Short mmCIF file of N, CA and C in Angstrom, two decimals:
data_model
loop_
_atom_site.label_atom_id
_atom_site.label_comp_id
_atom_site.label_asym_id
_atom_site.label_seq_id
_atom_site.Cartn_x
_atom_site.Cartn_y
_atom_site.Cartn_z
N MET A 1 6.52 -34.36 -13.51
CA MET A 1 7.05 -34.89 -14.63
C MET A 1 6.56 -36.33 -14.93
N GLY A 2 6.05 -36.61 -16.13
CA GLY A 2 5.51 -37.97 -16.48
C GLY A 2 6.67 -38.99 -16.70
N ALA A 3 6.04 -40.25 -16.87
CA ALA A 3 6.99 -41.18 -17.26
C ALA A 3 7.74 -41.15 -18.30
N GLY A 4 9.05 -41.14 -18.52
CA GLY A 4 9.76 -41.06 -19.75
C GLY A 4 10.18 -39.72 -20.17
N GLN A 5 9.60 -38.75 -19.46
CA GLN A 5 10.02 -37.28 -19.85
C GLN A 5 11.42 -37.00 -19.41
N GLU A 6 11.92 -37.43 -18.35
CA GLU A 6 13.22 -37.16 -17.92
C GLU A 6 14.11 -37.43 -18.87
N GLU A 7 14.03 -38.30 -19.74
CA GLU A 7 14.94 -38.65 -20.86
C GLU A 7 15.01 -37.55 -21.94
N ASN A 8 13.93 -36.60 -21.93
CA ASN A 8 14.01 -35.67 -22.80
C ASN A 8 14.58 -34.18 -22.36
N ILE A 9 15.06 -34.26 -21.15
CA ILE A 9 15.65 -32.98 -20.67
C ILE A 9 17.00 -32.94 -21.29
N VAL A 10 17.26 -31.54 -21.88
CA VAL A 10 18.61 -31.32 -22.67
C VAL A 10 19.45 -30.54 -21.61
N PRO A 11 20.58 -31.27 -21.12
CA PRO A 11 21.50 -30.51 -20.36
C PRO A 11 22.11 -29.55 -21.20
N MET A 12 22.58 -28.37 -20.58
CA MET A 12 23.36 -27.18 -21.28
C MET A 12 24.59 -27.79 -21.95
N SER A 13 25.11 -28.81 -21.50
CA SER A 13 26.47 -29.11 -22.07
C SER A 13 26.27 -30.19 -23.19
N THR A 14 24.88 -30.42 -23.74
CA THR A 14 24.79 -31.22 -24.82
C THR A 14 25.31 -30.83 -26.09
N ASN A 15 26.01 -31.69 -26.67
CA ASN A 15 26.64 -31.46 -28.00
C ASN A 15 25.42 -31.69 -29.13
N TRP A 16 25.49 -30.72 -30.03
CA TRP A 16 24.48 -30.77 -31.11
C TRP A 16 24.56 -32.00 -31.87
N SER A 17 25.72 -32.54 -32.10
CA SER A 17 26.01 -33.72 -32.74
C SER A 17 25.30 -34.98 -32.05
N GLU A 18 25.41 -34.78 -30.64
CA GLU A 18 24.77 -35.86 -30.08
C GLU A 18 23.09 -35.97 -30.16
N ILE A 19 22.68 -34.66 -30.31
CA ILE A 19 21.17 -34.55 -30.58
C ILE A 19 20.95 -35.09 -31.89
N ARG A 20 21.64 -34.82 -32.89
CA ARG A 20 21.47 -35.38 -34.33
C ARG A 20 21.60 -36.83 -34.41
N GLU A 21 22.53 -37.48 -33.56
CA GLU A 21 22.60 -39.02 -33.52
C GLU A 21 21.42 -39.49 -32.74
N ARG A 22 20.96 -38.86 -31.72
CA ARG A 22 19.76 -39.36 -31.02
C ARG A 22 18.71 -39.15 -32.00
N LEU A 23 18.51 -38.22 -32.62
CA LEU A 23 17.40 -38.14 -33.72
C LEU A 23 17.27 -39.30 -34.77
N HIS A 24 18.68 -39.51 -35.25
CA HIS A 24 18.76 -40.54 -36.20
C HIS A 24 18.44 -41.87 -35.64
N ASP A 25 18.83 -42.17 -34.37
CA ASP A 25 18.53 -43.37 -33.75
C ASP A 25 16.89 -43.59 -33.59
N LEU A 26 16.22 -42.36 -33.22
CA LEU A 26 14.81 -42.48 -32.91
C LEU A 26 14.09 -42.62 -34.33
N ARG A 27 14.48 -42.03 -35.28
CA ARG A 27 13.88 -42.06 -36.66
C ARG A 27 14.10 -43.58 -37.16
N GLU A 28 15.32 -44.15 -36.95
CA GLU A 28 15.46 -45.53 -37.27
C GLU A 28 14.59 -46.54 -36.65
N GLU A 29 14.42 -46.28 -35.37
CA GLU A 29 13.54 -47.24 -34.66
C GLU A 29 12.20 -46.89 -34.95
N HIS A 30 11.80 -45.68 -35.27
CA HIS A 30 10.30 -45.37 -35.76
C HIS A 30 10.07 -46.27 -37.19
N ARG A 31 11.11 -46.07 -38.02
CA ARG A 31 10.92 -46.66 -39.22
C ARG A 31 10.86 -48.19 -39.16
N ASP A 32 11.64 -48.84 -38.40
CA ASP A 32 11.62 -50.31 -38.06
C ASP A 32 10.31 -50.60 -37.68
N LEU A 33 9.84 -49.78 -36.62
CA LEU A 33 8.52 -50.20 -35.98
C LEU A 33 7.39 -50.25 -37.07
N ASP A 34 7.35 -49.15 -37.76
CA ASP A 34 6.47 -48.85 -38.94
C ASP A 34 6.41 -50.20 -39.84
N ASP A 35 7.53 -50.55 -40.19
CA ASP A 35 7.77 -51.76 -41.10
C ASP A 35 7.03 -52.96 -40.42
N ALA A 36 7.39 -53.34 -39.12
CA ALA A 36 6.86 -54.28 -38.42
C ALA A 36 5.55 -54.30 -38.15
N ILE A 37 4.85 -53.12 -37.97
CA ILE A 37 3.40 -52.98 -37.86
C ILE A 37 2.77 -53.31 -39.21
N GLU A 38 3.31 -52.80 -40.23
CA GLU A 38 2.67 -53.08 -41.55
C GLU A 38 2.70 -54.58 -41.67
N GLN A 39 3.82 -55.37 -41.47
CA GLN A 39 3.77 -56.64 -41.77
C GLN A 39 2.88 -57.44 -40.89
N LEU A 40 2.75 -56.95 -39.57
CA LEU A 40 1.59 -57.57 -38.65
C LEU A 40 0.23 -57.37 -39.23
N GLN A 41 0.08 -56.28 -39.83
CA GLN A 41 -1.43 -55.97 -40.26
C GLN A 41 -1.65 -56.78 -41.50
N LEU A 42 -0.82 -57.47 -42.05
CA LEU A 42 -1.10 -58.39 -43.25
C LEU A 42 -1.60 -59.70 -42.72
N ASN A 43 -1.27 -60.07 -41.58
CA ASN A 43 -1.85 -61.30 -40.92
C ASN A 43 -3.10 -61.21 -40.13
N PRO A 44 -4.30 -61.81 -40.58
CA PRO A 44 -5.54 -61.57 -39.95
C PRO A 44 -5.37 -62.22 -38.44
N ALA A 45 -4.50 -63.06 -38.21
CA ALA A 45 -4.39 -63.81 -36.84
C ALA A 45 -3.41 -62.99 -35.84
N THR A 46 -3.24 -61.74 -36.43
CA THR A 46 -2.35 -60.86 -35.46
C THR A 46 -2.82 -60.58 -34.12
N ASP A 47 -1.98 -60.70 -33.07
CA ASP A 47 -2.45 -60.34 -31.65
C ASP A 47 -2.50 -58.88 -31.61
N GLN A 48 -3.89 -58.37 -31.46
CA GLN A 48 -4.36 -57.07 -31.62
C GLN A 48 -3.73 -56.25 -30.39
N LEU A 49 -3.48 -56.83 -29.23
CA LEU A 49 -2.89 -56.18 -28.08
C LEU A 49 -1.51 -55.71 -28.46
N LYS A 50 -0.82 -56.74 -28.98
CA LYS A 50 0.68 -56.45 -29.34
C LYS A 50 0.57 -55.33 -30.42
N LEU A 51 -0.21 -55.48 -31.39
CA LEU A 51 -0.38 -54.42 -32.43
C LEU A 51 -0.44 -52.96 -31.80
N ARG A 52 -1.48 -52.97 -30.93
CA ARG A 52 -1.70 -51.74 -30.19
C ARG A 52 -0.64 -51.17 -29.43
N ARG A 53 0.14 -51.95 -28.73
CA ARG A 53 1.31 -51.60 -28.05
C ARG A 53 2.26 -51.05 -29.02
N MET A 54 2.50 -51.72 -29.97
CA MET A 54 3.43 -51.15 -30.93
C MET A 54 3.11 -49.91 -31.50
N LYS A 55 1.83 -49.66 -31.85
CA LYS A 55 1.43 -48.50 -32.41
C LYS A 55 1.67 -47.31 -31.28
N LYS A 56 1.32 -47.52 -29.97
CA LYS A 56 1.49 -46.51 -28.99
C LYS A 56 3.00 -46.29 -28.95
N ARG A 57 3.89 -47.12 -29.17
CA ARG A 57 5.26 -46.94 -28.96
C ARG A 57 5.77 -46.09 -30.03
N LYS A 58 5.26 -46.47 -31.34
CA LYS A 58 5.53 -45.63 -32.46
C LYS A 58 5.08 -44.23 -32.29
N LEU A 59 3.91 -43.82 -31.78
CA LEU A 59 3.50 -42.54 -31.43
C LEU A 59 4.38 -41.85 -30.25
N ARG A 60 4.83 -42.61 -29.41
CA ARG A 60 5.89 -42.13 -28.29
C ARG A 60 7.10 -41.72 -28.96
N LEU A 61 7.60 -42.53 -29.77
CA LEU A 61 8.80 -42.18 -30.69
C LEU A 61 8.55 -40.96 -31.78
N ARG A 62 7.32 -40.83 -32.21
CA ARG A 62 7.22 -39.54 -32.99
C ARG A 62 7.27 -38.37 -32.12
N ASP A 63 6.62 -38.43 -30.94
CA ASP A 63 6.65 -37.25 -29.80
C ASP A 63 8.16 -36.99 -29.37
N GLN A 64 9.00 -38.06 -29.35
CA GLN A 64 10.24 -37.76 -28.83
C GLN A 64 11.08 -37.05 -30.12
N ILE A 65 10.84 -37.63 -31.32
CA ILE A 65 11.28 -37.10 -32.42
C ILE A 65 11.14 -35.62 -32.45
N THR A 66 9.76 -35.21 -32.42
CA THR A 66 9.55 -33.83 -32.49
C THR A 66 10.12 -33.00 -31.51
N TYR A 67 10.27 -33.53 -30.35
CA TYR A 67 11.02 -32.77 -29.14
C TYR A 67 12.27 -32.61 -29.57
N TRP A 68 13.05 -33.54 -30.07
CA TRP A 68 14.44 -33.44 -30.22
C TRP A 68 14.69 -32.52 -31.39
N GLU A 69 13.70 -32.60 -32.47
CA GLU A 69 13.89 -31.52 -33.76
C GLU A 69 13.79 -30.20 -33.20
N SER A 70 12.73 -29.96 -32.29
CA SER A 70 12.60 -28.60 -31.83
C SER A 70 13.91 -27.97 -30.95
N LYS A 71 14.74 -28.97 -30.65
CA LYS A 71 15.85 -28.46 -29.77
C LYS A 71 16.99 -27.94 -30.94
N LEU A 72 16.87 -28.52 -32.15
CA LEU A 72 17.82 -28.09 -32.96
C LEU A 72 17.45 -26.86 -33.71
N ILE A 73 16.17 -26.46 -33.63
CA ILE A 73 15.74 -25.33 -34.16
C ILE A 73 15.93 -24.14 -33.39
N PRO A 74 16.63 -23.08 -33.78
CA PRO A 74 16.99 -21.87 -32.81
C PRO A 74 15.73 -21.23 -32.41
N ASP A 75 15.61 -20.65 -31.21
CA ASP A 75 14.42 -19.95 -30.78
C ASP A 75 14.51 -18.44 -31.39
N LEU A 76 13.59 -18.34 -32.35
CA LEU A 76 13.59 -17.04 -33.09
C LEU A 76 12.94 -15.98 -32.20
N ASP A 77 12.26 -16.20 -31.07
CA ASP A 77 11.77 -15.21 -30.36
C ASP A 77 12.75 -14.64 -29.48
N ALA A 78 13.90 -15.13 -29.17
CA ALA A 78 14.81 -14.77 -28.23
C ALA A 78 15.61 -13.56 -28.72
#
């Protein structure tokens, strides 16, 4: 299991409202990060390493959002 994946494990006792709340928080962080990246890109003197790290964080957030969204969708093959 890779770094950060253990936080994506859904226990059987997980409340669906907790998943929705987690999704809301992740989406909000993703949106805030997107705004911050956009502002940094307007400045030509921006630290490119910082910008790359922020973009990677944004991608990790998108992956987590996709994961948690999949937990809310019922398994139609079951």
